[in-house]
PDB file of C-alpha atoms and ligand atoms in Angstrom:
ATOM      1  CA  UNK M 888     -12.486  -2.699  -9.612  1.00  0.00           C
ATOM      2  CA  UNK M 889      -9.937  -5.908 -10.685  1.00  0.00           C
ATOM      3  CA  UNK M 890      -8.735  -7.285  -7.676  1.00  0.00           C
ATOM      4  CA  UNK M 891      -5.083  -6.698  -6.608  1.00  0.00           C
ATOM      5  CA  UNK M 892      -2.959  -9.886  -7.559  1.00  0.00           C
ATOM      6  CA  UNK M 893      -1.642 -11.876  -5.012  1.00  0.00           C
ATOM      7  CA  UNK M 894       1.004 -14.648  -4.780  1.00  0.00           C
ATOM      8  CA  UNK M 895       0.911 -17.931  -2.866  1.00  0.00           C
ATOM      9  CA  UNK M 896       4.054 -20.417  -2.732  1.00  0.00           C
ATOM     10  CA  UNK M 897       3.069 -23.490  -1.374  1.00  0.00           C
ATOM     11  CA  UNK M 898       6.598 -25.578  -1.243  1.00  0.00           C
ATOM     12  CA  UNK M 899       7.225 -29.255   0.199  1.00  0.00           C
ATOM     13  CA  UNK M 900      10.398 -31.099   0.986  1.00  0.00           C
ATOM     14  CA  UNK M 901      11.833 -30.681  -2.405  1.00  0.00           C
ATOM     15  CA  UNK M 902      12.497 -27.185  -1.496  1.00  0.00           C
ATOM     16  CA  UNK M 903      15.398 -28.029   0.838  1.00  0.00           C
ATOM     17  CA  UNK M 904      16.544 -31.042  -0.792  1.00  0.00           C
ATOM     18  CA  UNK M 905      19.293 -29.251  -1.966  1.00  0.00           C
ATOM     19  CA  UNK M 906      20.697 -27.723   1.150  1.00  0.00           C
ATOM     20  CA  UNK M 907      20.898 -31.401   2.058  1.00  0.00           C
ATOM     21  CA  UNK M 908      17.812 -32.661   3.813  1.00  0.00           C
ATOM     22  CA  UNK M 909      16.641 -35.350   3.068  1.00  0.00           C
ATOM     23  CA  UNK M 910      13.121 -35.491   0.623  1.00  0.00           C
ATOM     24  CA  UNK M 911      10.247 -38.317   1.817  1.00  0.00           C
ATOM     25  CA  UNK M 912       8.981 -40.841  -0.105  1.00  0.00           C
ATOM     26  CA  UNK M 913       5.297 -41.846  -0.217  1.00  0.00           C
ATOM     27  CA  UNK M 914       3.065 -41.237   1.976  1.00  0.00           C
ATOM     28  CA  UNK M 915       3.049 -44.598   3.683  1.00  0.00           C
ATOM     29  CA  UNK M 916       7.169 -45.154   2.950  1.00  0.00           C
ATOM     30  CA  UNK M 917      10.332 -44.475   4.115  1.00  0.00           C
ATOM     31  CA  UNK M 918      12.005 -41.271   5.402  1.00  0.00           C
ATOM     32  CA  UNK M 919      15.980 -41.753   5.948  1.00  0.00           C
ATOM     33  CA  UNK M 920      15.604 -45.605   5.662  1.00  0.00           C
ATOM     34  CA  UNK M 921      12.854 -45.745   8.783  1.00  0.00           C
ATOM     35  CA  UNK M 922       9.468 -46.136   8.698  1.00  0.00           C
ATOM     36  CA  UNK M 923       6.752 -43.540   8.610  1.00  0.00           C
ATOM     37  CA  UNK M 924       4.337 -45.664  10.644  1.00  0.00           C
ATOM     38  CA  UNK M 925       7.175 -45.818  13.051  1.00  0.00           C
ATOM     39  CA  UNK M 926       7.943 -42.248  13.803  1.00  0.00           C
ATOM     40  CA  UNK M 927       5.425 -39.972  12.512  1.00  0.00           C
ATOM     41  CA  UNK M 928       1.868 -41.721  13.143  1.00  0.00           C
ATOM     42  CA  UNK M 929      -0.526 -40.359  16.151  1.00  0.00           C
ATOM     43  CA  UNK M 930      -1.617 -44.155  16.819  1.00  0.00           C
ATOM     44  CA  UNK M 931       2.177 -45.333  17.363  1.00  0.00           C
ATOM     45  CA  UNK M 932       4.249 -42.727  18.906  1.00  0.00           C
ATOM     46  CA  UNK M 933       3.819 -43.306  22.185  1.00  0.00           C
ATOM     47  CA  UNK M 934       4.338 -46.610  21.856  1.00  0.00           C
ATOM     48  CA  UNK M 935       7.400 -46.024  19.748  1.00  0.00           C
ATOM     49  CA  UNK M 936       8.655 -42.919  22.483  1.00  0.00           C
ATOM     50  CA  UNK M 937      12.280 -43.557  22.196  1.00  0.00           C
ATOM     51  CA  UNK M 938      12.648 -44.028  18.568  1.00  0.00           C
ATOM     52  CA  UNK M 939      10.488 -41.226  17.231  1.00  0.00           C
ATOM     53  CA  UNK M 940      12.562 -38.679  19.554  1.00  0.00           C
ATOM     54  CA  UNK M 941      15.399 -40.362  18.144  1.00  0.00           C
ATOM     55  CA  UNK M 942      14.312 -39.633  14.384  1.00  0.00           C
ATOM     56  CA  UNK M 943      13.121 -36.062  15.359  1.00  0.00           C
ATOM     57  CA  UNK M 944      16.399 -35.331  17.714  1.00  0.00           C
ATOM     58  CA  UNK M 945      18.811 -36.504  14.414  1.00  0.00           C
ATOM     59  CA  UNK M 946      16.133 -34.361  12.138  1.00  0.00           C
ATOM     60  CA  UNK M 947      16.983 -31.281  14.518  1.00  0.00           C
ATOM     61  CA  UNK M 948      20.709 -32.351  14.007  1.00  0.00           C
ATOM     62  CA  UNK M 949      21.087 -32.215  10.039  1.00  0.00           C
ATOM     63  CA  UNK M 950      18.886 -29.331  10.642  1.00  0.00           C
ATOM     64  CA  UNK M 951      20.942 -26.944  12.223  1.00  0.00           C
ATOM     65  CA  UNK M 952      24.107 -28.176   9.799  1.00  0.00           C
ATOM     66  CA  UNK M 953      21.550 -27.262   6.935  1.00  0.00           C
ATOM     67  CA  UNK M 954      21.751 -23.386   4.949  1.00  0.00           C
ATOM     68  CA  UNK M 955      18.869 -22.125   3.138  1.00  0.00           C
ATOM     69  CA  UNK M 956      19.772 -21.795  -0.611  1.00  0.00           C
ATOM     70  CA  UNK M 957      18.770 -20.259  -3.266  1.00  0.00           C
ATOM     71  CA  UNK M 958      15.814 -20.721  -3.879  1.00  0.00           C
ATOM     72  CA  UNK M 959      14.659 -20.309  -0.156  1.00  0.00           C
ATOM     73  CA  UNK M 960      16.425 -17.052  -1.130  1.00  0.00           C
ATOM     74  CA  UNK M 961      14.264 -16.533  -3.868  1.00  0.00           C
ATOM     75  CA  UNK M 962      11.030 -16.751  -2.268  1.00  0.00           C
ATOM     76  CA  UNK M 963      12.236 -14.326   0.465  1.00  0.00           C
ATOM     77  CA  UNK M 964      13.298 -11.573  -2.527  1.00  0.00           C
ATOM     78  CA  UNK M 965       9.315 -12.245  -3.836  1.00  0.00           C
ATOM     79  CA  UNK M 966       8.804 -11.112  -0.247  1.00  0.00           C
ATOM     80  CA  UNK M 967      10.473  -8.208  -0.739  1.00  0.00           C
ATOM     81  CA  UNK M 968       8.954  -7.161  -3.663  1.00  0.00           C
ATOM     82  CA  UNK M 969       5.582  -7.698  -2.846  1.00  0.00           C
ATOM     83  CA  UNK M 970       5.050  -7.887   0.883  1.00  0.00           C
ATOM     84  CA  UNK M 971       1.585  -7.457   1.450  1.00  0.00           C
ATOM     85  CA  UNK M 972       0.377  -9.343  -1.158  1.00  0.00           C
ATOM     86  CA  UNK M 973       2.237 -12.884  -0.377  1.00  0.00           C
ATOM     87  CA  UNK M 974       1.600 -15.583   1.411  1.00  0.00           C
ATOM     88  CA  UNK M 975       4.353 -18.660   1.801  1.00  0.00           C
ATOM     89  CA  UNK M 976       2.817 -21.974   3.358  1.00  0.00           C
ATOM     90  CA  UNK M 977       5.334 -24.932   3.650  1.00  0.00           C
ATOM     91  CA  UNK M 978       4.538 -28.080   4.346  1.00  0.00           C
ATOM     92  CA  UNK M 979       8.759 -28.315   5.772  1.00  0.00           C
ATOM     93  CA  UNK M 980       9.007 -28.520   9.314  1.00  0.00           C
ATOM     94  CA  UNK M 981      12.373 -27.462   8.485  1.00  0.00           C
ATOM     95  CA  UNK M 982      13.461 -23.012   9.654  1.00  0.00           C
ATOM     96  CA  UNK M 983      15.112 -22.277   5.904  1.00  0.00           C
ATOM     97  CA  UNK M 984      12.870 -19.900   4.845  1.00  0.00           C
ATOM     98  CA  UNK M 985      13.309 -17.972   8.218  1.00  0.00           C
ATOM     99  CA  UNK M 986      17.362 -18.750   7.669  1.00  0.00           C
ATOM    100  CA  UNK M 987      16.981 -17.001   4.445  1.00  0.00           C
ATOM    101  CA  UNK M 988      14.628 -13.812   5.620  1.00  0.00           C
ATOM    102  CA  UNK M 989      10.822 -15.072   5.196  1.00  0.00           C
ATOM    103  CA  UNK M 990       8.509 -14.339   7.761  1.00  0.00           C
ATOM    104  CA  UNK M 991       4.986 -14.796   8.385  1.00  0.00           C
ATOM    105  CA  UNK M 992       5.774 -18.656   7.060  1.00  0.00           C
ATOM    106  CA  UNK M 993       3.101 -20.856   7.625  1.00  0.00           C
ATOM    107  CA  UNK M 994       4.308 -23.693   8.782  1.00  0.00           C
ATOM    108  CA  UNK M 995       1.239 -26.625   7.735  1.00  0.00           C
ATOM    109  CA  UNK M 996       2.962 -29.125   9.339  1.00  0.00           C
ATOM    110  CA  UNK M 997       4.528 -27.528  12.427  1.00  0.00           C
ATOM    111  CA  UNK M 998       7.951 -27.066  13.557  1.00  0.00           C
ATOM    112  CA  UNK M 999      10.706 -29.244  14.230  1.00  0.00           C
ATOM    113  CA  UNK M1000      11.970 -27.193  17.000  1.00  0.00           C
ATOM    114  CA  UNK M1001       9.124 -26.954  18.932  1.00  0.00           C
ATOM    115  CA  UNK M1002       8.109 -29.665  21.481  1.00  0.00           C
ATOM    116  CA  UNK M1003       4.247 -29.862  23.215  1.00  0.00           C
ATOM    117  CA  UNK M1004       3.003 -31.922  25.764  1.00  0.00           C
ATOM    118  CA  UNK M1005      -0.226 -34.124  24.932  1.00  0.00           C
ATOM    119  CA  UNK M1006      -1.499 -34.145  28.537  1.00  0.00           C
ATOM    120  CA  UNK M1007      -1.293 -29.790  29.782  1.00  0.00           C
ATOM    121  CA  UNK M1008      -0.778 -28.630  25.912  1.00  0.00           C
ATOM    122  CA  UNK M1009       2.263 -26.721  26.924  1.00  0.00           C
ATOM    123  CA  UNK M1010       4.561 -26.296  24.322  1.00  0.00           C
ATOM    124  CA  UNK M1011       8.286 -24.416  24.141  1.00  0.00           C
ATOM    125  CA  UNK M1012      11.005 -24.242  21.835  1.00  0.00           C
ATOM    126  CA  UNK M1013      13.875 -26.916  22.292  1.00  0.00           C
ATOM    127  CA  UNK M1014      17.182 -25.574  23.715  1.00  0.00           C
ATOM    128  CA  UNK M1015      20.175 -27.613  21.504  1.00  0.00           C
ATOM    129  CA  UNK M1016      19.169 -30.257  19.031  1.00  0.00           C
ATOM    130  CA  UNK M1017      18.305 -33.475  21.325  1.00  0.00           C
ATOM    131  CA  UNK M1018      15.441 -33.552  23.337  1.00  0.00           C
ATOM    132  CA  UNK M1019      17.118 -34.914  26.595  1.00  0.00           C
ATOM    133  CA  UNK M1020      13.766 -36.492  27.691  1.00  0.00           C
ATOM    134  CA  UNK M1021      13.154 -33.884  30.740  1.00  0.00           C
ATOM    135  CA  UNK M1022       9.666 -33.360  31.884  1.00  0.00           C
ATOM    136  CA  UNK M1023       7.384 -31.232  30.397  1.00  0.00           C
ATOM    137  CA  UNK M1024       8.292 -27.882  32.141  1.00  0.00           C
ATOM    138  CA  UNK M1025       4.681 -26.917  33.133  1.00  0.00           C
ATOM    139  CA  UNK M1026       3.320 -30.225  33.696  1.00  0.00           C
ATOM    140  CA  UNK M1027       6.645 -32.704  34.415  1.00  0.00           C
ATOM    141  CA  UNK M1028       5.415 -35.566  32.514  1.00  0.00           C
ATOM    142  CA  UNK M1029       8.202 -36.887  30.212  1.00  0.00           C
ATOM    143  CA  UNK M1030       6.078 -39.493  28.165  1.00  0.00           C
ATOM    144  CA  UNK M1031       3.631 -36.820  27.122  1.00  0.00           C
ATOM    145  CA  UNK M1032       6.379 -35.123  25.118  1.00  0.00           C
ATOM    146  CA  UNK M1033       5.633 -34.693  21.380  1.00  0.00           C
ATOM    147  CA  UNK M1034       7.419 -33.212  18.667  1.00  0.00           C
ATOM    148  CA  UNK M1035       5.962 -30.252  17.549  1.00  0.00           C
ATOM    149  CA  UNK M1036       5.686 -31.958  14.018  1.00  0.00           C
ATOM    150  CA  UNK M1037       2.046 -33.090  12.569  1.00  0.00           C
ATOM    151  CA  UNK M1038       1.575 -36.647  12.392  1.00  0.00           C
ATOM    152  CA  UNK M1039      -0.160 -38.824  10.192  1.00  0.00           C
ATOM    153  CA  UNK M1040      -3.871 -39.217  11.865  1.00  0.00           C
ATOM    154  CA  UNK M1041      -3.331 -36.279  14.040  1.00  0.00           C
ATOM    155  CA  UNK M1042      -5.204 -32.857  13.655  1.00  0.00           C
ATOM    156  CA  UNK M1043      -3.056 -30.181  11.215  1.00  0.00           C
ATOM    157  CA  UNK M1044      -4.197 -26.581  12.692  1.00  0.00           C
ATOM    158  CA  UNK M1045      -2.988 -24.267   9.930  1.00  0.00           C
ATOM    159  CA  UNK M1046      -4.528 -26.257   7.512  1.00  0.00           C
ATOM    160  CA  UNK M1047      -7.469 -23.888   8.423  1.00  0.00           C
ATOM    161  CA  UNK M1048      -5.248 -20.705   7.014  1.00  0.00           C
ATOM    162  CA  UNK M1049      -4.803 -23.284   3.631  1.00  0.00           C
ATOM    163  CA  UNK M1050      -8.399 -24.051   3.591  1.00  0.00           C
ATOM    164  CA  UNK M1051      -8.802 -19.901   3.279  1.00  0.00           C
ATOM    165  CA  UNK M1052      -6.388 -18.939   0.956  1.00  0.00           C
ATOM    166  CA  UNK M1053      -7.694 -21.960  -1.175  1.00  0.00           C
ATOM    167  CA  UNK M1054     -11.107 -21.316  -1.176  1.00  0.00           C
ATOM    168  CA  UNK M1055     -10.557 -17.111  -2.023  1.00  0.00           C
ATOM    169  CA  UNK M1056      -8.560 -17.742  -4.601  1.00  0.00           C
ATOM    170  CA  UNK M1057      -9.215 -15.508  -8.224  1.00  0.00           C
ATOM    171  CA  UNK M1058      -7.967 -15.672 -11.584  1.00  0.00           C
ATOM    172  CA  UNK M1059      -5.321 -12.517 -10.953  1.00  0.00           C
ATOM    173  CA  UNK M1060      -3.753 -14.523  -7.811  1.00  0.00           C
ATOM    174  CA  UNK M1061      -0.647 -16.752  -8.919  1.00  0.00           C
ATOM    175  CA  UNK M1062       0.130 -19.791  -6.955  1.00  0.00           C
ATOM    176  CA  UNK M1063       3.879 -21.316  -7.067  1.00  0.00           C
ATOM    177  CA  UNK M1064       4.217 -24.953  -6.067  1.00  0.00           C
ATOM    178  CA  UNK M1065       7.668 -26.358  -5.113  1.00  0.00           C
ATOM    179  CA  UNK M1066       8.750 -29.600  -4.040  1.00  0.00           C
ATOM    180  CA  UNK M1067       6.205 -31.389  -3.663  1.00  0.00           C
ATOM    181  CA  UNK M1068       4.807 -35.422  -4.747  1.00  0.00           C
ATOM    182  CA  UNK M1069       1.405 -34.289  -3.815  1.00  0.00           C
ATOM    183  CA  UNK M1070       1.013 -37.496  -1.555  1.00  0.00           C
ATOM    184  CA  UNK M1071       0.388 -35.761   1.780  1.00  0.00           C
ATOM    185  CA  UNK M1072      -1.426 -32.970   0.324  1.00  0.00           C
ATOM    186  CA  UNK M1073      -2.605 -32.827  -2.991  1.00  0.00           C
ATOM    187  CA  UNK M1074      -1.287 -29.539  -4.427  1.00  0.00           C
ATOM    188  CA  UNK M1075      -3.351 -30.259  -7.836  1.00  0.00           C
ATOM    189  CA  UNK M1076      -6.556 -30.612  -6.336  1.00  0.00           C
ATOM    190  CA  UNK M1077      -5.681 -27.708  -3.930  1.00  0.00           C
ATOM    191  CA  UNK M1078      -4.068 -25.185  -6.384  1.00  0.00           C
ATOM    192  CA  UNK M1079      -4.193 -26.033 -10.627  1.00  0.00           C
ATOM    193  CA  UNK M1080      -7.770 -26.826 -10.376  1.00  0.00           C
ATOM    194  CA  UNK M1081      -8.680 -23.283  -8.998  1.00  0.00           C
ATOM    195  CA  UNK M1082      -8.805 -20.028 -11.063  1.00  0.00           C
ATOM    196  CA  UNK M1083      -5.470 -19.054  -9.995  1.00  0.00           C
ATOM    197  CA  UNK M1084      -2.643 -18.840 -12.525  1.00  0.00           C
ATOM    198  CA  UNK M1085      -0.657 -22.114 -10.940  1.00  0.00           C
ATOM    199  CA  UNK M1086       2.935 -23.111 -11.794  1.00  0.00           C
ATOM    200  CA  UNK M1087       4.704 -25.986 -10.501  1.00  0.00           C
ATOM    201  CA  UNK M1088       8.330 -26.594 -10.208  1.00  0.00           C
ATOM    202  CA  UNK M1089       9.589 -29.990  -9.215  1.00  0.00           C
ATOM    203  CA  UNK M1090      12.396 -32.123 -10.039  1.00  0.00           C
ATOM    204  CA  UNK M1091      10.497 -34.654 -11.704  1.00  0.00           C
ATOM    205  CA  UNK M1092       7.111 -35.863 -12.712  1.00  0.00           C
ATOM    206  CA  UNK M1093       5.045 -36.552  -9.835  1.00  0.00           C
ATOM    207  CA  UNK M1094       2.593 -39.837 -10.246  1.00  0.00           C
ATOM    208  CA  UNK M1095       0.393 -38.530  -7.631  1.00  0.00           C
ATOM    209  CA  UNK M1096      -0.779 -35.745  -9.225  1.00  0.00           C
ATOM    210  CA  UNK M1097      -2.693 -34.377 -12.139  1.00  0.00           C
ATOM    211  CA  UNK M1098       0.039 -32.311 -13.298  1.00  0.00           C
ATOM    212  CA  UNK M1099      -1.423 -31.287 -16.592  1.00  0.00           C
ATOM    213  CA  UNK M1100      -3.927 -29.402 -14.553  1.00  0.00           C
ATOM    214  CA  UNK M1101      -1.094 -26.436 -13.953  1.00  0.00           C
ATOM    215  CA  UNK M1102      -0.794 -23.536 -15.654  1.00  0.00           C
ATOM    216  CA  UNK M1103       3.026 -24.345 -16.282  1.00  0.00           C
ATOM    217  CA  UNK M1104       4.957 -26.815 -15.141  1.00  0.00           C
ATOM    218  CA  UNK M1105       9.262 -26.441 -14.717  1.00  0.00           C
ATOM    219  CA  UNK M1106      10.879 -29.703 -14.328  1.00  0.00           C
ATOM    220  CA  UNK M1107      14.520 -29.341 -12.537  1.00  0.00           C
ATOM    221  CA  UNK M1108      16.193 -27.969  -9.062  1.00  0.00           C
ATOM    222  CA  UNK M1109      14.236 -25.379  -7.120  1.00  0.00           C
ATOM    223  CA  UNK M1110      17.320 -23.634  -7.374  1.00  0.00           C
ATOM    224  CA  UNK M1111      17.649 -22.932 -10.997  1.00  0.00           C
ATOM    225  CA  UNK M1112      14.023 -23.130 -12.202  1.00  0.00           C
ATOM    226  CA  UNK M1113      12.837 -20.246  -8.740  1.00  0.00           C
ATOM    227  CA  UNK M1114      14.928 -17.689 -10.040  1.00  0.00           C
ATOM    228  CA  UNK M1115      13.464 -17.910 -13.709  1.00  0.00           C
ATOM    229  CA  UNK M1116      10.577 -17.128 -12.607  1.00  0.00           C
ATOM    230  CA  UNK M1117      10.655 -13.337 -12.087  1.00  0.00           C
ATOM    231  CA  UNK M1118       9.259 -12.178 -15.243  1.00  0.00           C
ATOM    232  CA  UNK M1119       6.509 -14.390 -15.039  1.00  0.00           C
ATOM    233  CA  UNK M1120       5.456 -12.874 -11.640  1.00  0.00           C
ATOM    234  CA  UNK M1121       6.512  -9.514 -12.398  1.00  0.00           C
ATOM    235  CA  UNK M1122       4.297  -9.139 -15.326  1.00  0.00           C
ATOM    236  CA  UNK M1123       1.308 -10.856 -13.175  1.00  0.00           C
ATOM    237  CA  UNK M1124       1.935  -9.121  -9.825  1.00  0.00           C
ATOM    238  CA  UNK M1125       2.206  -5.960 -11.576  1.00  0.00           C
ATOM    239  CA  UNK M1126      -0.139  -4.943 -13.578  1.00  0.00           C
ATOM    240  CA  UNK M1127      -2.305  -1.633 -13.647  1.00  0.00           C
TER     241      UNK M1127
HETATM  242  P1  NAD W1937       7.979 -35.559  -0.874  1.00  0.00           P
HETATM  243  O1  NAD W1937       9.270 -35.985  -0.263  1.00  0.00           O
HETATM  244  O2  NAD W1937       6.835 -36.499  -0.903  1.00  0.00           O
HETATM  245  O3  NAD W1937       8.277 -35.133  -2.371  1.00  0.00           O
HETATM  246  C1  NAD W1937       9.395 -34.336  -2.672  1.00  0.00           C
HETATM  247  C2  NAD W1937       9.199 -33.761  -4.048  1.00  0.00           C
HETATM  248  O4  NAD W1937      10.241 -32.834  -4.265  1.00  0.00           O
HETATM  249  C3  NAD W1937       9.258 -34.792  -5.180  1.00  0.00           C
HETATM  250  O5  NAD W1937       8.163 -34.567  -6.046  1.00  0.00           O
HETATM  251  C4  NAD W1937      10.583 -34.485  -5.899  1.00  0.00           C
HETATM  252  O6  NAD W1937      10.510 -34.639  -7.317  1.00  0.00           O
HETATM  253  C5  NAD W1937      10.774 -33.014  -5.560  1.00  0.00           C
HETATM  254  N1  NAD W1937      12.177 -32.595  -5.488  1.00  0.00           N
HETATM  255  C6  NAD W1937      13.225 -33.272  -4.961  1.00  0.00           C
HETATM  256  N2  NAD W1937      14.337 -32.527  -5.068  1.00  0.00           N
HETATM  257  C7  NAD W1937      13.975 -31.350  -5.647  1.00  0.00           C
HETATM  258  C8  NAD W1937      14.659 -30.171  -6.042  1.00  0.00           C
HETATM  259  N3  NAD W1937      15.969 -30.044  -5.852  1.00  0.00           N
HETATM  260  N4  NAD W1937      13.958 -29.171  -6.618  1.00  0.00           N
HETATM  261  C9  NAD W1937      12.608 -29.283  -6.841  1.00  0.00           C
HETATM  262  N5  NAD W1937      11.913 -30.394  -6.509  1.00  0.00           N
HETATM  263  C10 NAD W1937      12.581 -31.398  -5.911  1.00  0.00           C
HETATM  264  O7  NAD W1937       7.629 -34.180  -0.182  1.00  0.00           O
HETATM  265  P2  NAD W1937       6.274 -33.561   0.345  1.00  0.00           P
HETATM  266  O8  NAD W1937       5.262 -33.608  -0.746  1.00  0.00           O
HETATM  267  O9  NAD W1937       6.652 -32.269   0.947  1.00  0.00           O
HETATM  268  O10 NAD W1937       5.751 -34.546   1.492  1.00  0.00           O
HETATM  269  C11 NAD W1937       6.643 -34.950   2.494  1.00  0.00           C
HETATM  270  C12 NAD W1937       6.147 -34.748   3.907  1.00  0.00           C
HETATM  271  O11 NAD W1937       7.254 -34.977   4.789  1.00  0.00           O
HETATM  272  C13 NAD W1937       5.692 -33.343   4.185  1.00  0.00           C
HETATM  273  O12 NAD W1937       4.568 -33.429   4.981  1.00  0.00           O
HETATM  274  C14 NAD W1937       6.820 -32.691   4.971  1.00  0.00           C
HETATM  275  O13 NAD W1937       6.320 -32.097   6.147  1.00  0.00           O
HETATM  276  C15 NAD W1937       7.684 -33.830   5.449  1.00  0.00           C
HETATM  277  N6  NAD W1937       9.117 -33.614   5.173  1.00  0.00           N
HETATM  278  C16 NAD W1937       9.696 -32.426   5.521  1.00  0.00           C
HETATM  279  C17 NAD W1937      11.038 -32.216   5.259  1.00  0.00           C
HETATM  280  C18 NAD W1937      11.644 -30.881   5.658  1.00  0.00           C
HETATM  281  O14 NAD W1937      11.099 -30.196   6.519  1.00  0.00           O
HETATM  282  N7  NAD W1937      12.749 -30.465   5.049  1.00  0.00           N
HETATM  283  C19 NAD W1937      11.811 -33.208   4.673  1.00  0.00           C
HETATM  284  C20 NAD W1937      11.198 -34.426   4.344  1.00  0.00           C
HETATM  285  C21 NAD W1937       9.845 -34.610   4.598  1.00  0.00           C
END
């Protein structure tokens, strides 16, 4: 019996570039002007408390001003045709695909609305945008506060449900990168060099990555080249 086709998107901060966030560049550069070793490494945050809530409060802010667009609205109408056999992983800590009706989104490197605490483990979901540096509600420590984001050199959870989907993937599934340089993950070792059918859309060339490995490859905004897409993975999600 052939195996029934699934679909993977796997999208990175490209994908909400255009509802105004802002993309990161390099894995060892800048984000917003400020530096990644500053704000988002497991070795330096505590040391750097202040300034990495600081980053992560003004994140939260542009956040919340931020609408999912079309091509978040895109991969949530691929939801709806095919609901069982999808599975979205983001590497965004961003909630657009929830804005625009995913669910079941796994979110690689966490959430930018949750806060934990590194001492008890607790962790909750942030009231308004700016963490007001309370105690940890279980616990009461306030320097033990983390954002609920992955950091470099820190342990990434769901990568486990990545390391699944990559290793069962088949030559009927169909796997849809979006926005992504391929320098925190790389989505050509992961994805174009399995048997999957593999198509990537990003704005530009990516040096990182081994982009003639992909199936296809669409070069411009999510939100035009996402909706093109539909015959592609209508003819591969639905055959007999
Ligand atoms: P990246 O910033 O390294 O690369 C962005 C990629 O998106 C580039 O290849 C660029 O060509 C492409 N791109 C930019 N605008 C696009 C558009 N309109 N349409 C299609 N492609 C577009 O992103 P990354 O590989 O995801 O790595 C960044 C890391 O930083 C990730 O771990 C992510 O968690 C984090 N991050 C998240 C957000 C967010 O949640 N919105 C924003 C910035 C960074």
């Amino acid at each position: 019996m052939v195996p029934t086709p699934r679909l993977i998107v796997f999208s990175g901060a490209g994908l909400s570039a255009e509802s105004g966030l802002a993309t990161f560049r390099g894995a060892t550069g800048l984000w917003e002007g400020i530096s990644i070793r500053t704000v988002c490494h497991i070795d330096t945050w505590e040391d750097n408390f202040d300034a990495v809530h600081d980053f992560y409060d003004a994140r939260r802010e542009a956040g919340a001003k931020a609408e999912p667009n079309p091509a978040h609205r895109t991969i949530a109408a691929w939801q709806k045709a095919w609901p069982d056999r999808i599975h979205i992983l983001t590497q965004n800590i961003d909630r657009l695909l929830e804005g625009a009706g995913c669910e079941q989104v796994v979110h690689l490197h966490g959430d930018i609305r949750i806060l934990w605490c590194v001492q008890c483990r607790h962790e909750w979901e942030i009231a308004g945008n700016r963490y007001e540096r309370a105690g940890c509600p279980a616990c009461g420590k306030i320097r033990t506060v983390k954002p609920g984001v992955v950091f470099f050199g820190e342990n990434a959870p769901r990568y486990d449900d990545l390391w699944q989907i990559v290793a069962s993937l088949r030559k009927e599934d169909t796997v849809v990168v979006i926005g992504t340089s391929g320098t925190v993950l790389p989505a050509d070792q992961l994805f174009a060099r399995s048997k999957a059918y593999s198509i990537l859309v990003n704005l530009e060339p990516a040096q990182q990555m081994d982009e003639g490995a992909f199936s296809e490859r669409r070069y411009g905004p999510a939100t035009q080249e996402l909706p093109t897409l539909w015959p592609t993975l209508r003819s591969r999600m639905d055959r007999e």
